[in-house]
Amino acid sequence: MENQMVKKNKKLWVNILIVTLALAVVAGIYVYKKSEEDKLNNQITAQTDSKNTDIESSSLEISSIDLHKIKSYGLPFVIDFGSDSCIPCKEMAPVLETIHKDFQGKAIVHFVDVWKNTTAANNFPVSVIPTQVFFNTDGTPFVPSDELAQEIEFTMYRSKDTSEHVFTVHQGGVTEEQMRKIFAEMGVE
């Protein structure tokens, strides 16, 4: 009788152990999946925060241009090609600084010193400095209204192969008021 009781107790303990192990495995799988899901959510949040931080804290002065990356932000932008030692560029600097500061998160304003970064303008139609290149929110070249084009001289560049409009450029300095008018036409207030 005692032997049967011991066998029943062992069987009971084995059953309890099996159920406990099964519950531990299920709980372990749940915890693992939850942690992987949290990791993925954190990565997505970090990527979004990084992109927003990129836009918010983007420097006015850059040394190279990743046009694809700038276009991916979905904001209108201007790239000013100039130099810290060029007198018209120095006159333009406060305009760029003010517009850059005022339009954080609404537009992107970059300055490239072409004398320090000699290859930065290679893929752009820059023959004099300062030269500004303007793009819309969707990454297409900005097209000014007739009224604005009468006030500010723009040059439209087309691809030789496809005749597609690829750049809208202004050569020379732009006042803060003119820059604000340009960005207003691009949808920035």
C-alpha atoms as an extended CHARMM CRD file, in Angstrom:
* protein
*
       189  EXT
         1         1  MET       CA              0.0000000000        0.0000000000        0.0000000000  PROA      1               0.0000000000
         2         2  GLU       CA              2.7890000000        2.3650000000        0.8600000000  PROA      2               0.0000000000
         3         3  ASN       CA              4.4910000000        1.4710000000       -2.3940000000  PROA      3               0.0000000000
         4         4  GLN       CA              1.3400000000        2.3810000000       -4.3540000000  PROA      4               0.0000000000
         5         5  MET       CA              1.1080000000        5.6560000000       -2.4520000000  PROA      5               0.0000000000
         6         6  VAL       CA              4.7220000000        6.4840000000       -3.3390000000  PROA      6               0.0000000000
         7         7  LYS       CA              4.0350000000        5.6550000000       -6.9980000000  PROA      7               0.0000000000
         8         8  LYS       CA              0.9390000000        7.9200000000       -6.9960000000  PROA      8               0.0000000000
         9         9  ASN       CA              2.9280000000       10.7520000000       -5.3850000000  PROA      9               0.0000000000
        10        10  LYS       CA              5.7140000000       10.3450000000       -7.9470000000  PROA      10              0.0000000000
        11        11  LYS       CA              3.1720000000       10.3390000000      -10.7620000000  PROA      11              0.0000000000
        12        12  LEU       CA              1.5070000000       13.4300000000       -9.2810000000  PROA      12              0.0000000000
        13        13  TRP       CA              4.8910000000       15.2070000000       -8.9800000000  PROA      13              0.0000000000
        14        14  VAL       CA              5.8240000000       14.2380000000      -12.5400000000  PROA      14              0.0000000000
        15        15  ASN       CA              2.4800000000       15.6130000000      -13.8000000000  PROA      15              0.0000000000
        16        16  ILE       CA              2.9610000000       18.8110000000      -11.7930000000  PROA      16              0.0000000000
        17        17  LEU       CA              6.5160000000       19.1060000000      -13.1260000000  PROA      17              0.0000000000
        18        18  ILE       CA              5.3500000000       18.5890000000      -16.7420000000  PROA      18              0.0000000000
        19        19  VAL       CA              2.5890000000       21.1980000000      -16.3760000000  PROA      19              0.0000000000
        20        20  THR       CA              5.0070000000       23.6190000000      -14.6770000000  PROA      20              0.0000000000
        21        21  LEU       CA              7.6080000000       23.1360000000      -17.4440000000  PROA      21              0.0000000000
        22        22  ALA       CA              4.9580000000       23.6160000000      -20.1320000000  PROA      22              0.0000000000
        23        23  LEU       CA              3.7840000000       26.8390000000      -18.4870000000  PROA      23              0.0000000000
        24        24  ALA       CA              7.4160000000       28.0200000000      -18.1550000000  PROA      24              0.0000000000
        25        25  VAL       CA              8.0350000000       27.3450000000      -21.8730000000  PROA      25              0.0000000000
        26        26  VAL       CA              4.8560000000       29.2240000000      -22.8720000000  PROA      26              0.0000000000
        27        27  ALA       CA              5.7670000000       32.1240000000      -20.5730000000  PROA      27              0.0000000000
        28        28  GLY       CA              9.3200000000       32.1620000000      -21.9550000000  PROA      28              0.0000000000
        29        29  ILE       CA              8.0430000000       32.2930000000      -25.5460000000  PROA      29              0.0000000000
        30        30  TYR       CA              5.6690000000       35.1260000000      -24.6350000000  PROA      30              0.0000000000
        31        31  VAL       CA              8.4150000000       37.1420000000      -22.9230000000  PROA      31              0.0000000000
        32        32  TYR       CA             10.8060000000       36.5600000000      -25.8510000000  PROA      32              0.0000000000
        33        33  LYS       CA              8.2490000000       37.6260000000      -28.4720000000  PROA      33              0.0000000000
        34        34  LYS       CA              7.2520000000       40.6560000000      -26.4010000000  PROA      34              0.0000000000
        35        35  SER       CA             10.8860000000       41.7480000000      -26.0680000000  PROA      35              0.0000000000
        36        36  GLU       CA             11.4530000000       41.3240000000      -29.8360000000  PROA      36              0.0000000000
        37        37  GLU       CA              8.3170000000       43.3700000000      -30.5330000000  PROA      37              0.0000000000
        38        38  ASP       CA              9.5020000000       46.0770000000      -28.1230000000  PROA      38              0.0000000000
        39        39  LYS       CA             12.9350000000       46.0960000000      -29.7940000000  PROA      39              0.0000000000
        40        40  LEU       CA             11.3280000000       46.5320000000      -33.2070000000  PROA      40              0.0000000000
        41        41  ASN       CA              9.0910000000       49.3500000000      -31.9210000000  PROA      41              0.0000000000
        42        42  ASN       CA             12.1200000000       51.0460000000      -30.3510000000  PROA      42              0.0000000000
        43        43  GLN       CA             14.0420000000       50.7690000000      -33.6350000000  PROA      43              0.0000000000
        44        44  ILE       CA             11.1400000000       52.3060000000      -35.5620000000  PROA      44              0.0000000000
        45        45  THR       CA             10.8380000000       55.1010000000      -32.9970000000  PROA      45              0.0000000000
        46        46  ALA       CA             14.5990000000       55.6730000000      -33.0670000000  PROA      46              0.0000000000
        47        47  GLN       CA             14.5810000000       55.8660000000      -36.8720000000  PROA      47              0.0000000000
        48        48  THR       CA             11.6800000000       58.3290000000      -36.8410000000  PROA      48              0.0000000000
        49        49  ASP       CA             13.3000000000       60.4020000000      -34.0780000000  PROA      49              0.0000000000
        50        50  SER       CA             16.6030000000       60.3100000000      -35.9400000000  PROA      50              0.0000000000
        51        51  LYS       CA             14.9640000000       61.5420000000      -39.1320000000  PROA      51              0.0000000000
        52        52  ASN       CA             13.1250000000       64.3140000000      -37.2700000000  PROA      52              0.0000000000
        53        53  THR       CA             16.2850000000       65.2250000000      -35.3740000000  PROA      53              0.0000000000
        54        54  ASP       CA             18.1750000000       65.2650000000      -38.6720000000  PROA      54              0.0000000000
        55        55  ILE       CA             15.6990000000       67.7710000000      -40.0370000000  PROA      55              0.0000000000
        56        56  GLU       CA             15.4390000000       69.8370000000      -36.8670000000  PROA      56              0.0000000000
        57        57  SER       CA             19.1420000000       70.0190000000      -36.1410000000  PROA      57              0.0000000000
        58        58  SER       CA             20.4730000000       69.9880000000      -39.6760000000  PROA      58              0.0000000000
        59        59  SER       CA             23.3850000000       72.3080000000      -40.0040000000  PROA      59              0.0000000000
        60        60  LEU       CA             23.2360000000       75.3630000000      -42.1430000000  PROA      60              0.0000000000
        61        61  GLU       CA             26.7370000000       74.6650000000      -43.4560000000  PROA      61              0.0000000000
        62        62  ILE       CA             27.3640000000       71.2830000000      -45.0260000000  PROA      62              0.0000000000
        63        63  SER       CA             30.4250000000       69.9120000000      -46.8010000000  PROA      63              0.0000000000
        64        64  SER       CA             28.7500000000       67.5030000000      -49.2170000000  PROA      64              0.0000000000
        65        65  ILE       CA             25.3050000000       67.0750000000      -50.6900000000  PROA      65              0.0000000000
        66        66  ASP       CA             23.1870000000       63.9330000000      -50.5610000000  PROA      66              0.0000000000
        67        67  LEU       CA             20.3480000000       65.1700000000      -52.7580000000  PROA      67              0.0000000000
        68        68  HSD       CA             18.4080000000       61.9250000000      -52.3910000000  PROA      68              0.0000000000
        69        69  LYS       CA             18.4900000000       62.1950000000      -48.5800000000  PROA      69              0.0000000000
        70        70  ILE       CA             17.4970000000       65.8750000000      -48.5750000000  PROA      70              0.0000000000
        71        71  LYS       CA             14.5870000000       65.1620000000      -50.9330000000  PROA      71              0.0000000000
        72        72  SER       CA             13.4330000000       62.2800000000      -48.6870000000  PROA      72              0.0000000000
        73        73  TYR       CA             12.5360000000       64.7400000000      -45.8910000000  PROA      73              0.0000000000
        74        74  GLY       CA              9.5910000000       66.0340000000      -47.9220000000  PROA      74              0.0000000000
        75        75  LEU       CA             10.3830000000       69.6880000000      -47.2660000000  PROA      75              0.0000000000
        76        76  PRO       CA             11.1620000000       72.4820000000      -49.7190000000  PROA      76              0.0000000000
        77        77  PHE       CA             14.8320000000       73.3800000000      -49.7120000000  PROA      77              0.0000000000
        78        78  VAL       CA             17.5480000000       75.6530000000      -50.9790000000  PROA      78              0.0000000000
        79        79  ILE       CA             21.2410000000       74.9470000000      -51.2830000000  PROA      79              0.0000000000
        80        80  ASP       CA             23.4030000000       78.0600000000      -51.3950000000  PROA      80              0.0000000000
        81        81  PHE       CA             26.8050000000       77.5990000000      -53.0050000000  PROA      81              0.0000000000
        82        82  GLY       CA             29.2400000000       80.2520000000      -51.8660000000  PROA      82              0.0000000000
        83        83  SER       CA             32.3480000000       80.8620000000      -49.7980000000  PROA      83              0.0000000000
        84        84  ASP       CA             33.1910000000       82.3800000000      -46.4590000000  PROA      84              0.0000000000
        85        85  SER       CA             35.7280000000       84.6040000000      -48.2170000000  PROA      85              0.0000000000
        86        86  CYS       CA             33.4660000000       85.9440000000      -50.9870000000  PROA      86              0.0000000000
        87        87  ILE       CA             32.0550000000       89.4310000000      -50.2370000000  PROA      87              0.0000000000
        88        88  PRO       CA             28.5660000000       88.8880000000      -51.7910000000  PROA      88              0.0000000000
        89        89  CYS       CA             28.4420000000       85.5250000000      -49.9810000000  PROA      89              0.0000000000
        90        90  LYS       CA             29.2770000000       87.2330000000      -46.6820000000  PROA      90              0.0000000000
        91        91  GLU       CA             26.4040000000       89.6570000000      -47.3100000000  PROA      91              0.0000000000
        92        92  MET       CA             24.1370000000       86.6580000000      -47.9820000000  PROA      92              0.0000000000
        93        93  ALA       CA             25.1840000000       84.7910000000      -44.7930000000  PROA      93              0.0000000000
        94        94  PRO       CA             22.8370000000       86.6240000000      -42.3590000000  PROA      94              0.0000000000
        95        95  VAL       CA             19.8980000000       85.9880000000      -44.7200000000  PROA      95              0.0000000000
        96        96  LEU       CA             20.6580000000       82.2640000000      -44.7900000000  PROA      96              0.0000000000
        97        97  GLU       CA             21.1380000000       82.1370000000      -41.0190000000  PROA      97              0.0000000000
        98        98  THR       CA             17.8040000000       83.8700000000      -40.3440000000  PROA      98              0.0000000000
        99        99  ILE       CA             15.8420000000       81.7870000000      -42.8580000000  PROA      99              0.0000000000
       100       100  HSD       CA             17.5010000000       78.5780000000      -41.6120000000  PROA      100             0.0000000000
       101       101  LYS       CA             16.5320000000       79.4020000000      -38.0190000000  PROA      101             0.0000000000
       102       102  ASP       CA             13.0040000000       80.6610000000      -38.7750000000  PROA      102             0.0000000000
       103       103  PHE       CA             12.0350000000       77.7370000000      -41.0290000000  PROA      103             0.0000000000
       104       104  GLN       CA             13.3510000000       74.8340000000      -38.9110000000  PROA      104             0.0000000000
       105       105  GLY       CA             11.0690000000       71.8600000000      -39.5480000000  PROA      105             0.0000000000
       106       106  LYS       CA              9.3000000000       73.7130000000      -42.3930000000  PROA      106             0.0000000000
       107       107  ALA       CA             12.1040000000       74.0120000000      -44.9520000000  PROA      107             0.0000000000
       108       108  ILE       CA             15.7390000000       73.0800000000      -45.3370000000  PROA      108             0.0000000000
       109       109  VAL       CA             18.4080000000       75.7290000000      -45.8970000000  PROA      109             0.0000000000
       110       110  HSD       CA             21.9780000000       74.6260000000      -46.5810000000  PROA      110             0.0000000000
       111       111  PHE       CA             25.1720000000       76.4900000000      -47.3720000000  PROA      111             0.0000000000
       112       112  VAL       CA             28.1900000000       74.8630000000      -49.0530000000  PROA      112             0.0000000000
       113       113  ASP       CA             31.5670000000       76.5940000000      -49.1250000000  PROA      113             0.0000000000
       114       114  VAL       CA             32.7580000000       75.6120000000      -52.6030000000  PROA      114             0.0000000000
       115       115  TRP       CA             36.3200000000       76.7580000000      -51.9660000000  PROA      115             0.0000000000
       116       116  LYS       CA             36.6640000000       74.4780000000      -48.9430000000  PROA      116             0.0000000000
       117       117  ASN       CA             34.6100000000       71.6450000000      -50.5080000000  PROA      117             0.0000000000
       118       118  THR       CA             35.7400000000       71.7890000000      -54.1040000000  PROA      118             0.0000000000
       119       119  THR       CA             33.7390000000       68.7960000000      -55.3700000000  PROA      119             0.0000000000
       120       120  ALA       CA             30.4240000000       69.6090000000      -53.6320000000  PROA      120             0.0000000000
       121       121  ALA       CA             29.0530000000       71.5890000000      -56.5890000000  PROA      121             0.0000000000
       122       122  ASN       CA             30.1610000000       69.1130000000      -59.2730000000  PROA      122             0.0000000000
       123       123  ASN       CA             26.6250000000       67.9660000000      -60.1320000000  PROA      123             0.0000000000
       124       124  PHE       CA             25.0650000000       71.4270000000      -59.9840000000  PROA      124             0.0000000000
       125       125  PRO       CA             25.0620000000       74.3370000000      -62.4580000000  PROA      125             0.0000000000
       126       126  VAL       CA             27.2750000000       76.6590000000      -60.4380000000  PROA      126             0.0000000000
       127       127  SER       CA             29.4230000000       79.1080000000      -62.4010000000  PROA      127             0.0000000000
       128       128  VAL       CA             29.4470000000       82.0790000000      -59.9880000000  PROA      128             0.0000000000
       129       129  ILE       CA             28.9850000000       82.4360000000      -56.2560000000  PROA      129             0.0000000000
       130       130  PRO       CA             26.7170000000       82.8510000000      -54.5090000000  PROA      130             0.0000000000
       131       131  THR       CA             24.3160000000       80.5860000000      -56.4020000000  PROA      131             0.0000000000
       132       132  GLN       CA             21.1340000000       79.1820000000      -54.8820000000  PROA      132             0.0000000000
       133       133  VAL       CA             19.3960000000       76.0090000000      -56.1140000000  PROA      133             0.0000000000
       134       134  PHE       CA             15.7130000000       75.6210000000      -55.1410000000  PROA      134             0.0000000000
       135       135  PHE       CA             13.5800000000       72.4730000000      -54.8130000000  PROA      135             0.0000000000
       136       136  ASN       CA              9.9230000000       71.9190000000      -53.9040000000  PROA      136             0.0000000000
       137       137  THR       CA              8.5760000000       69.6340000000      -51.1890000000  PROA      137             0.0000000000
       138       138  ASP       CA              8.2820000000       66.7320000000      -53.6490000000  PROA      138             0.0000000000
       139       139  GLY       CA             11.9090000000       67.1190000000      -54.7250000000  PROA      139             0.0000000000
       140       140  THR       CA             11.1240000000       68.7060000000      -58.0810000000  PROA      140             0.0000000000
       141       141  PRO       CA             12.8020000000       71.9490000000      -59.1120000000  PROA      141             0.0000000000
       142       142  PHE       CA             10.9530000000       75.0590000000      -57.9430000000  PROA      142             0.0000000000
       143       143  VAL       CA              9.1520000000       77.0150000000      -60.6820000000  PROA      143             0.0000000000
       144       144  PRO       CA              8.5120000000       80.6450000000      -59.6970000000  PROA      144             0.0000000000
       145       145  SER       CA              5.3570000000       82.5010000000      -60.6390000000  PROA      145             0.0000000000
       146       146  ASP       CA              5.6480000000       85.0510000000      -63.4430000000  PROA      146             0.0000000000
       147       147  GLU       CA              5.3390000000       87.8190000000      -60.8590000000  PROA      147             0.0000000000
       148       148  LEU       CA              8.2120000000       86.4930000000      -58.7440000000  PROA      148             0.0000000000
       149       149  ALA       CA             10.3150000000       85.8170000000      -61.8490000000  PROA      149             0.0000000000
       150       150  GLN       CA              9.9680000000       89.4900000000      -62.7810000000  PROA      150             0.0000000000
       151       151  GLU       CA             11.3690000000       90.5050000000      -59.3890000000  PROA      151             0.0000000000
       152       152  ILE       CA             14.0610000000       87.8280000000      -59.0140000000  PROA      152             0.0000000000
       153       153  GLU       CA             15.9870000000       86.4060000000      -61.9620000000  PROA      153             0.0000000000
       154       154  PHE       CA             15.9260000000       82.6080000000      -62.0850000000  PROA      154             0.0000000000
       155       155  THR       CA             17.5620000000       80.2620000000      -64.5660000000  PROA      155             0.0000000000
       156       156  MET       CA             15.8410000000       76.9790000000      -65.3900000000  PROA      156             0.0000000000
       157       157  TYR       CA             18.1300000000       74.1220000000      -66.3950000000  PROA      157             0.0000000000
       158       158  ARG       CA             16.9370000000       71.1610000000      -68.4300000000  PROA      158             0.0000000000
       159       159  SER       CA             18.5070000000       67.7820000000      -69.0700000000  PROA      159             0.0000000000
       160       160  LYS       CA             20.1510000000       67.6220000000      -72.5080000000  PROA      160             0.0000000000
       161       161  ASP       CA             18.9290000000       64.0450000000      -72.9680000000  PROA      161             0.0000000000
       162       162  THR       CA             15.3170000000       64.2830000000      -71.8280000000  PROA      162             0.0000000000
       163       163  SER       CA             14.6010000000       68.0280000000      -71.7120000000  PROA      163             0.0000000000
       164       164  GLU       CA             13.3230000000       67.4260000000      -68.1720000000  PROA      164             0.0000000000
       165       165  HSD       CA             13.5320000000       70.4570000000      -65.8620000000  PROA      165             0.0000000000
       166       166  VAL       CA             16.2990000000       69.5420000000      -63.3900000000  PROA      166             0.0000000000
       167       167  PHE       CA             17.3570000000       72.7660000000      -61.6330000000  PROA      167             0.0000000000
       168       168  THR       CA             16.0260000000       76.2120000000      -60.7900000000  PROA      168             0.0000000000
       169       169  VAL       CA             18.9080000000       78.4960000000      -59.9450000000  PROA      169             0.0000000000
       170       170  HSD       CA             19.4360000000       82.0710000000      -58.8570000000  PROA      170             0.0000000000
       171       171  GLN       CA             22.8950000000       83.5920000000      -59.2400000000  PROA      171             0.0000000000
       172       172  GLY       CA             23.9660000000       86.3580000000      -56.8970000000  PROA      172             0.0000000000
       173       173  GLY       CA             22.6660000000       87.5310000000      -53.5610000000  PROA      173             0.0000000000
       174       174  VAL       CA             19.0620000000       87.3560000000      -52.3830000000  PROA      174             0.0000000000
       175       175  THR       CA             17.5690000000       89.5490000000      -49.6760000000  PROA      175             0.0000000000
       176       176  GLU       CA             15.7030000000       88.0690000000      -46.7200000000  PROA      176             0.0000000000
       177       177  GLU       CA             12.4420000000       89.4820000000      -48.1100000000  PROA      177             0.0000000000
       178       178  GLN       CA             13.0750000000       87.8460000000      -51.4910000000  PROA      178             0.0000000000
       179       179  MET       CA             13.9910000000       84.5280000000      -49.8520000000  PROA      179             0.0000000000
       180       180  ARG       CA             10.7720000000       84.6410000000      -47.8340000000  PROA      180             0.0000000000
       181       181  LYS       CA              8.7820000000       85.3090000000      -51.0350000000  PROA      181             0.0000000000
       182       182  ILE       CA             10.4150000000       82.3260000000      -52.7100000000  PROA      182             0.0000000000
       183       183  PHE       CA              9.6550000000       80.0330000000      -49.7790000000  PROA      183             0.0000000000
       184       184  ALA       CA              6.0980000000       81.4120000000      -49.5310000000  PROA      184             0.0000000000
       185       185  GLU       CA              5.5320000000       80.2960000000      -53.1250000000  PROA      185             0.0000000000
       186       186  MET       CA              6.9290000000       76.9270000000      -52.1140000000  PROA      186             0.0000000000
       187       187  GLY       CA              4.2470000000       76.7410000000      -49.3960000000  PROA      187             0.0000000000
       188       188  VAL       CA              6.3090000000       77.8050000000      -46.3690000000  PROA      188             0.0000000000
       189       189  GLU       CA              4.8150000000       80.4450000000      -44.0930000000  PROA      189             0.0000000000
